Amino acid sequence: MRCLICVEEIVPKVGWGQFLLPQKKINLCEVCSARLARIDLAGCPKCGRVDAEGVCYDCVRWEHSVQYAGCLEKNVSVYMYNEFAREVVARWKYRGDFILIEAFAGALQTTYHQHFRDVGADVVAIPLSEQRFRERGFNQSDAIIAQLGFDAVDFFKRKDSEKQSKRGRRERMGADNPFVLVGEPRKPVLLVDDIYTTGMTVRHLASLLKMNGCPVVYSLTLFR
């Protein structure tokens, strides 16, 4: 077997466990695995930020917002968005190396089971604009949900095509909500996306869900 990221051959360790237990598929070599920084203990319990002690300054500001206070229960992320993660995401999302998402399957499933297995949530994808979908060829949110073993629930449509990543924090917070709710949320919802940056996207969606009867909204992202 070979590492999905660097394509180097993976030599499995040999021990009694290999003879007695079912073998798990290994998608990452030790070097690439070590360069992806897992978030085992988040500093901020609301957004999953690592370099915080308690609720971070950004989350305090969100909770002081009339529009967004209380709409998102918490975000949990699997990895820190470090330089190596940026390289991998660029290959995956923008250069068509779609299979790379399988490199994160094990860690994604572990994080889901640790934090969300028992909340009974619908797992909801973040919609892309038609233009972005044509450019990329897939929806990254759907791809992540597939690695969790679920079918995504479609609760939203998108109104515009402008990238959130091109806007600064102030612009994002002041922008109109680019999403429209088309479903009827009656259960907790888990929003799934690739990267949590300012948290604006998940709060746009969470605010719509809460205004329409959703009891609680969580988010799970691959990177933070």
mmCIF file of N, CA, C and O in Angstrom, residues 150-191:
data_model
loop_
_atom_site.group_PDB
_atom_site.id
_atom_site.type_symbol
_atom_site.label_atom_id
_atom_site.label_comp_id
_atom_site.label_asym_id
_atom_site.label_seq_id
_atom_site.Cartn_x
_atom_site.Cartn_y
_atom_site.Cartn_z
ATOM 1 N N PHE A 150 -22.410 8.735 5.694
ATOM 2 C CA PHE A 150 -23.788 9.227 5.663
ATOM 3 C C PHE A 150 -24.142 9.755 4.269
ATOM 4 O O PHE A 150 -23.266 10.088 3.471
ATOM 5 N N ASP A 151 -25.454 9.864 4.039
ATOM 6 C CA ASP A 151 -25.953 10.634 2.905
ATOM 7 C C ASP A 151 -26.275 12.031 3.418
ATOM 8 O O ASP A 151 -26.969 12.182 4.427
ATOM 9 N N ALA A 152 -25.785 13.054 2.726
ATOM 10 C CA ALA A 152 -26.021 14.419 3.179
ATOM 11 C C ALA A 152 -27.494 14.792 3.059
ATOM 12 O O ALA A 152 -28.175 14.417 2.106
ATOM 13 N N VAL A 153 -27.985 15.537 4.052
ATOM 14 C CA VAL A 153 -29.321 16.099 3.995
ATOM 15 C C VAL A 153 -29.211 17.495 3.390
ATOM 16 O O VAL A 153 -28.404 18.311 3.844
ATOM 17 N N ASP A 154 -30.008 17.779 2.365
ATOM 18 C CA ASP A 154 -29.939 19.078 1.699
ATOM 19 C C ASP A 154 -31.012 20.002 2.254
ATOM 20 O O ASP A 154 -32.187 19.875 1.923
ATOM 21 N N PHE A 155 -30.609 20.926 3.101
ATOM 22 C CA PHE A 155 -31.541 21.883 3.685
ATOM 23 C C PHE A 155 -31.438 23.267 3.052
ATOM 24 O O PHE A 155 -32.237 24.141 3.347
ATOM 25 N N PHE A 156 -30.433 23.484 2.191
ATOM 26 C CA PHE A 156 -30.156 24.847 1.739
ATOM 27 C C PHE A 156 -29.931 24.944 0.237
ATOM 28 O O PHE A 156 -29.525 23.977 -0.409
ATOM 29 N N LYS A 157 -30.165 26.147 -0.270
ATOM 30 C CA LYS A 157 -29.703 26.536 -1.590
ATOM 31 C C LYS A 157 -28.917 27.827 -1.435
ATOM 32 O O LYS A 157 -29.101 28.568 -0.478
ATOM 33 N N ARG A 158 -28.059 28.091 -2.420
ATOM 34 C CA ARG A 158 -27.215 29.282 -2.351
ATOM 35 C C ARG A 158 -27.747 30.359 -3.292
ATOM 36 O O ARG A 158 -28.151 30.066 -4.412
ATOM 37 N N LYS A 159 -27.699 31.618 -2.827
ATOM 38 C CA LYS A 159 -28.231 32.714 -3.636
ATOM 39 C C LYS A 159 -27.192 33.345 -4.543
ATOM 40 O O LYS A 159 -27.508 33.850 -5.596
ATOM 41 N N ASP A 160 -25.922 33.360 -4.111
ATOM 42 C CA ASP A 160 -24.903 34.031 -4.926
ATOM 43 C C ASP A 160 -23.696 33.141 -5.082
ATOM 44 O O ASP A 160 -23.633 32.038 -4.564
ATOM 45 N N SER A 161 -22.701 33.627 -5.831
ATOM 46 C CA SER A 161 -21.550 32.787 -6.145
ATOM 47 C C SER A 161 -20.237 33.345 -5.615
ATOM 48 O O SER A 161 -19.189 32.778 -5.855
ATOM 49 N N GLU A 162 -20.275 34.458 -4.896
ATOM 50 C CA GLU A 162 -19.011 35.058 -4.459
ATOM 51 C C GLU A 162 -18.358 34.228 -3.367
ATOM 52 O O GLU A 162 -19.014 33.766 -2.445
ATOM 53 N N LYS A 163 -17.048 34.056 -3.460
ATOM 54 C CA LYS A 163 -16.326 33.283 -2.469
ATOM 55 C C LYS A 163 -16.251 34.045 -1.144
ATOM 56 O O LYS A 163 -15.843 35.183 -1.105
ATOM 57 N N GLN A 164 -16.622 33.357 -0.046
ATOM 58 C CA GLN A 164 -16.444 33.956 1.272
ATOM 59 C C GLN A 164 -14.967 34.227 1.555
ATOM 60 O O GLN A 164 -14.612 35.175 2.222
ATOM 61 N N SER A 165 -14.083 33.368 1.032
ATOM 62 C CA SER A 165 -12.664 33.491 1.350
ATOM 63 C C SER A 165 -12.047 34.766 0.814
ATOM 64 O O SER A 165 -10.970 35.172 1.224
ATOM 65 N N LYS A 166 -12.708 35.451 -0.133
ATOM 66 C CA LYS A 166 -12.174 36.687 -0.677
ATOM 67 C C LYS A 166 -12.530 37.885 0.185
ATOM 68 O O LYS A 166 -12.063 38.982 -0.055
ATOM 69 N N ARG A 167 -13.389 37.684 1.166
ATOM 70 C CA ARG A 167 -13.820 38.784 2.006
ATOM 71 C C ARG A 167 -13.066 38.779 3.327
ATOM 72 O O ARG A 167 -12.705 37.738 3.846
ATOM 73 N N GLY A 168 -12.883 39.977 3.880
ATOM 74 C CA GLY A 168 -12.332 40.084 5.210
ATOM 75 C C GLY A 168 -13.406 39.801 6.244
ATOM 76 O O GLY A 168 -14.583 39.658 5.918
ATOM 77 N N ARG A 169 -12.971 39.720 7.518
ATOM 78 C CA ARG A 169 -13.932 39.383 8.574
ATOM 79 C C ARG A 169 -15.073 40.388 8.654
ATOM 80 O O ARG A 169 -16.237 40.032 8.747
ATOM 81 N N ARG A 170 -14.739 41.704 8.606
ATOM 82 C CA ARG A 170 -15.780 42.725 8.709
ATOM 83 C C ARG A 170 -16.778 42.616 7.555
ATOM 84 O O ARG A 170 -17.987 42.726 7.761
ATOM 85 N N GLU A 171 -16.254 42.369 6.343
ATOM 86 C CA GLU A 171 -17.135 42.230 5.175
ATOM 87 C C GLU A 171 -18.038 41.022 5.313
ATOM 88 O O GLU A 171 -19.218 41.053 4.970
ATOM 89 N N ARG A 172 -17.469 39.914 5.821
ATOM 90 C CA ARG A 172 -18.266 38.703 5.969
ATOM 91 C C ARG A 172 -19.389 38.900 6.978
ATOM 92 O O ARG A 172 -20.523 38.492 6.752
ATOM 93 N N MET A 173 -19.060 39.557 8.102
ATOM 94 C CA MET A 173 -20.068 39.731 9.152
ATOM 95 C C MET A 173 -21.178 40.652 8.704
ATOM 96 O O MET A 173 -22.319 40.532 9.142
ATOM 97 N N GLY A 174 -20.838 41.601 7.798
ATOM 98 C CA GLY A 174 -21.847 42.548 7.351
ATOM 99 C C GLY A 174 -22.577 42.119 6.098
ATOM 100 O O GLY A 174 -23.505 42.797 5.644
ATOM 101 N N ALA A 175 -22.174 40.983 5.525
ATOM 102 C CA ALA A 175 -22.778 40.551 4.266
ATOM 103 C C ALA A 175 -24.159 39.944 4.494
ATOM 104 O O ALA A 175 -24.462 39.412 5.558
ATOM 105 N N ASP A 176 -24.996 40.049 3.452
ATOM 106 C CA ASP A 176 -26.302 39.398 3.514
ATOM 107 C C ASP A 176 -26.120 37.893 3.552
ATOM 108 O O ASP A 176 -25.131 37.355 3.054
ATOM 109 N N ASN A 177 -27.104 37.221 4.127
ATOM 110 C CA ASN A 177 -27.040 35.762 4.181
ATOM 111 C C ASN A 177 -27.159 35.197 2.762
ATOM 112 O O ASN A 177 -28.170 35.418 2.093
ATOM 113 N N PRO A 178 -26.146 34.483 2.269
ATOM 114 C CA PRO A 178 -26.181 34.002 0.885
ATOM 115 C C PRO A 178 -26.959 32.703 0.714
ATOM 116 O O PRO A 178 -26.978 32.142 -0.376
ATOM 117 N N PHE A 179 -27.580 32.193 1.790
ATOM 118 C CA PHE A 179 -28.262 30.908 1.724
ATOM 119 C C PHE A 179 -29.764 31.068 1.929
ATOM 120 O O PHE A 179 -30.234 32.005 2.562
ATOM 121 N N VAL A 180 -30.506 30.098 1.409
ATOM 122 C CA VAL A 180 -31.955 30.020 1.604
ATOM 123 C C VAL A 180 -32.275 28.645 2.168
ATOM 124 O O VAL A 180 -31.778 27.633 1.655
ATOM 125 N N LEU A 181 -33.084 28.601 3.204
ATOM 126 C CA LEU A 181 -33.496 27.319 3.773
ATOM 127 C C LEU A 181 -34.621 26.737 2.930
ATOM 128 O O LEU A 181 -35.627 27.404 2.668
ATOM 129 N N VAL A 182 -34.467 25.469 2.528
ATOM 130 C CA VAL A 182 -35.503 24.823 1.722
ATOM 131 C C VAL A 182 -36.056 23.580 2.414
ATOM 132 O O VAL A 182 -36.983 22.958 1.918
ATOM 133 N N GLY A 183 -35.468 23.206 3.547
ATOM 134 C CA GLY A 183 -35.951 22.048 4.285
ATOM 135 C C GLY A 183 -36.682 22.456 5.545
ATOM 136 O O GLY A 183 -36.862 23.648 5.819
ATOM 137 N N GLU A 184 -37.127 21.467 6.313
ATOM 138 C CA GLU A 184 -37.836 21.730 7.567
ATOM 139 C C GLU A 184 -37.094 21.036 8.695
ATOM 140 O O GLU A 184 -37.335 19.863 8.971
ATOM 141 N N PRO A 185 -36.196 21.756 9.362
ATOM 142 C CA PRO A 185 -35.380 21.131 10.407
ATOM 143 C C PRO A 185 -36.190 20.903 11.682
ATOM 144 O O PRO A 185 -36.710 21.843 12.283
ATOM 145 N N ARG A 186 -36.275 19.657 12.083
ATOM 146 C CA ARG A 186 -36.997 19.334 13.322
ATOM 147 C C ARG A 186 -36.096 18.601 14.313
ATOM 148 O O ARG A 186 -36.484 18.386 15.450
ATOM 149 N N LYS A 187 -34.936 18.189 13.847
ATOM 150 C CA LYS A 187 -33.962 17.499 14.700
ATOM 151 C C LYS A 187 -32.718 18.375 14.846
ATOM 152 O O LYS A 187 -32.565 19.361 14.128
ATOM 153 N N PRO A 188 -31.823 18.038 15.772
ATOM 154 C CA PRO A 188 -30.512 18.709 15.763
ATOM 155 C C PRO A 188 -29.855 18.564 14.396
ATOM 156 O O PRO A 188 -30.106 17.594 13.683
ATOM 157 N N VAL A 189 -29.037 19.530 14.038
ATOM 158 C CA VAL A 189 -28.350 19.522 12.746
ATOM 159 C C VAL A 189 -26.842 19.608 12.971
ATOM 160 O O VAL A 189 -26.366 20.386 13.809
ATOM 161 N N LEU A 190 -26.106 18.805 12.221
ATOM 162 C CA LEU A 190 -24.644 18.894 12.191
ATOM 163 C C LEU A 190 -24.235 19.393 10.806
ATOM 164 O O LEU A 190 -24.409 18.693 9.808
ATOM 165 N N LEU A 191 -23.728 20.629 10.738
ATOM 166 C CA LEU A 191 -23.211 21.190 9.494
ATOM 167 C C LEU A 191 -21.789 20.689 9.282
ATOM 168 O O LEU A 191 -20.983 20.686 10.224
#
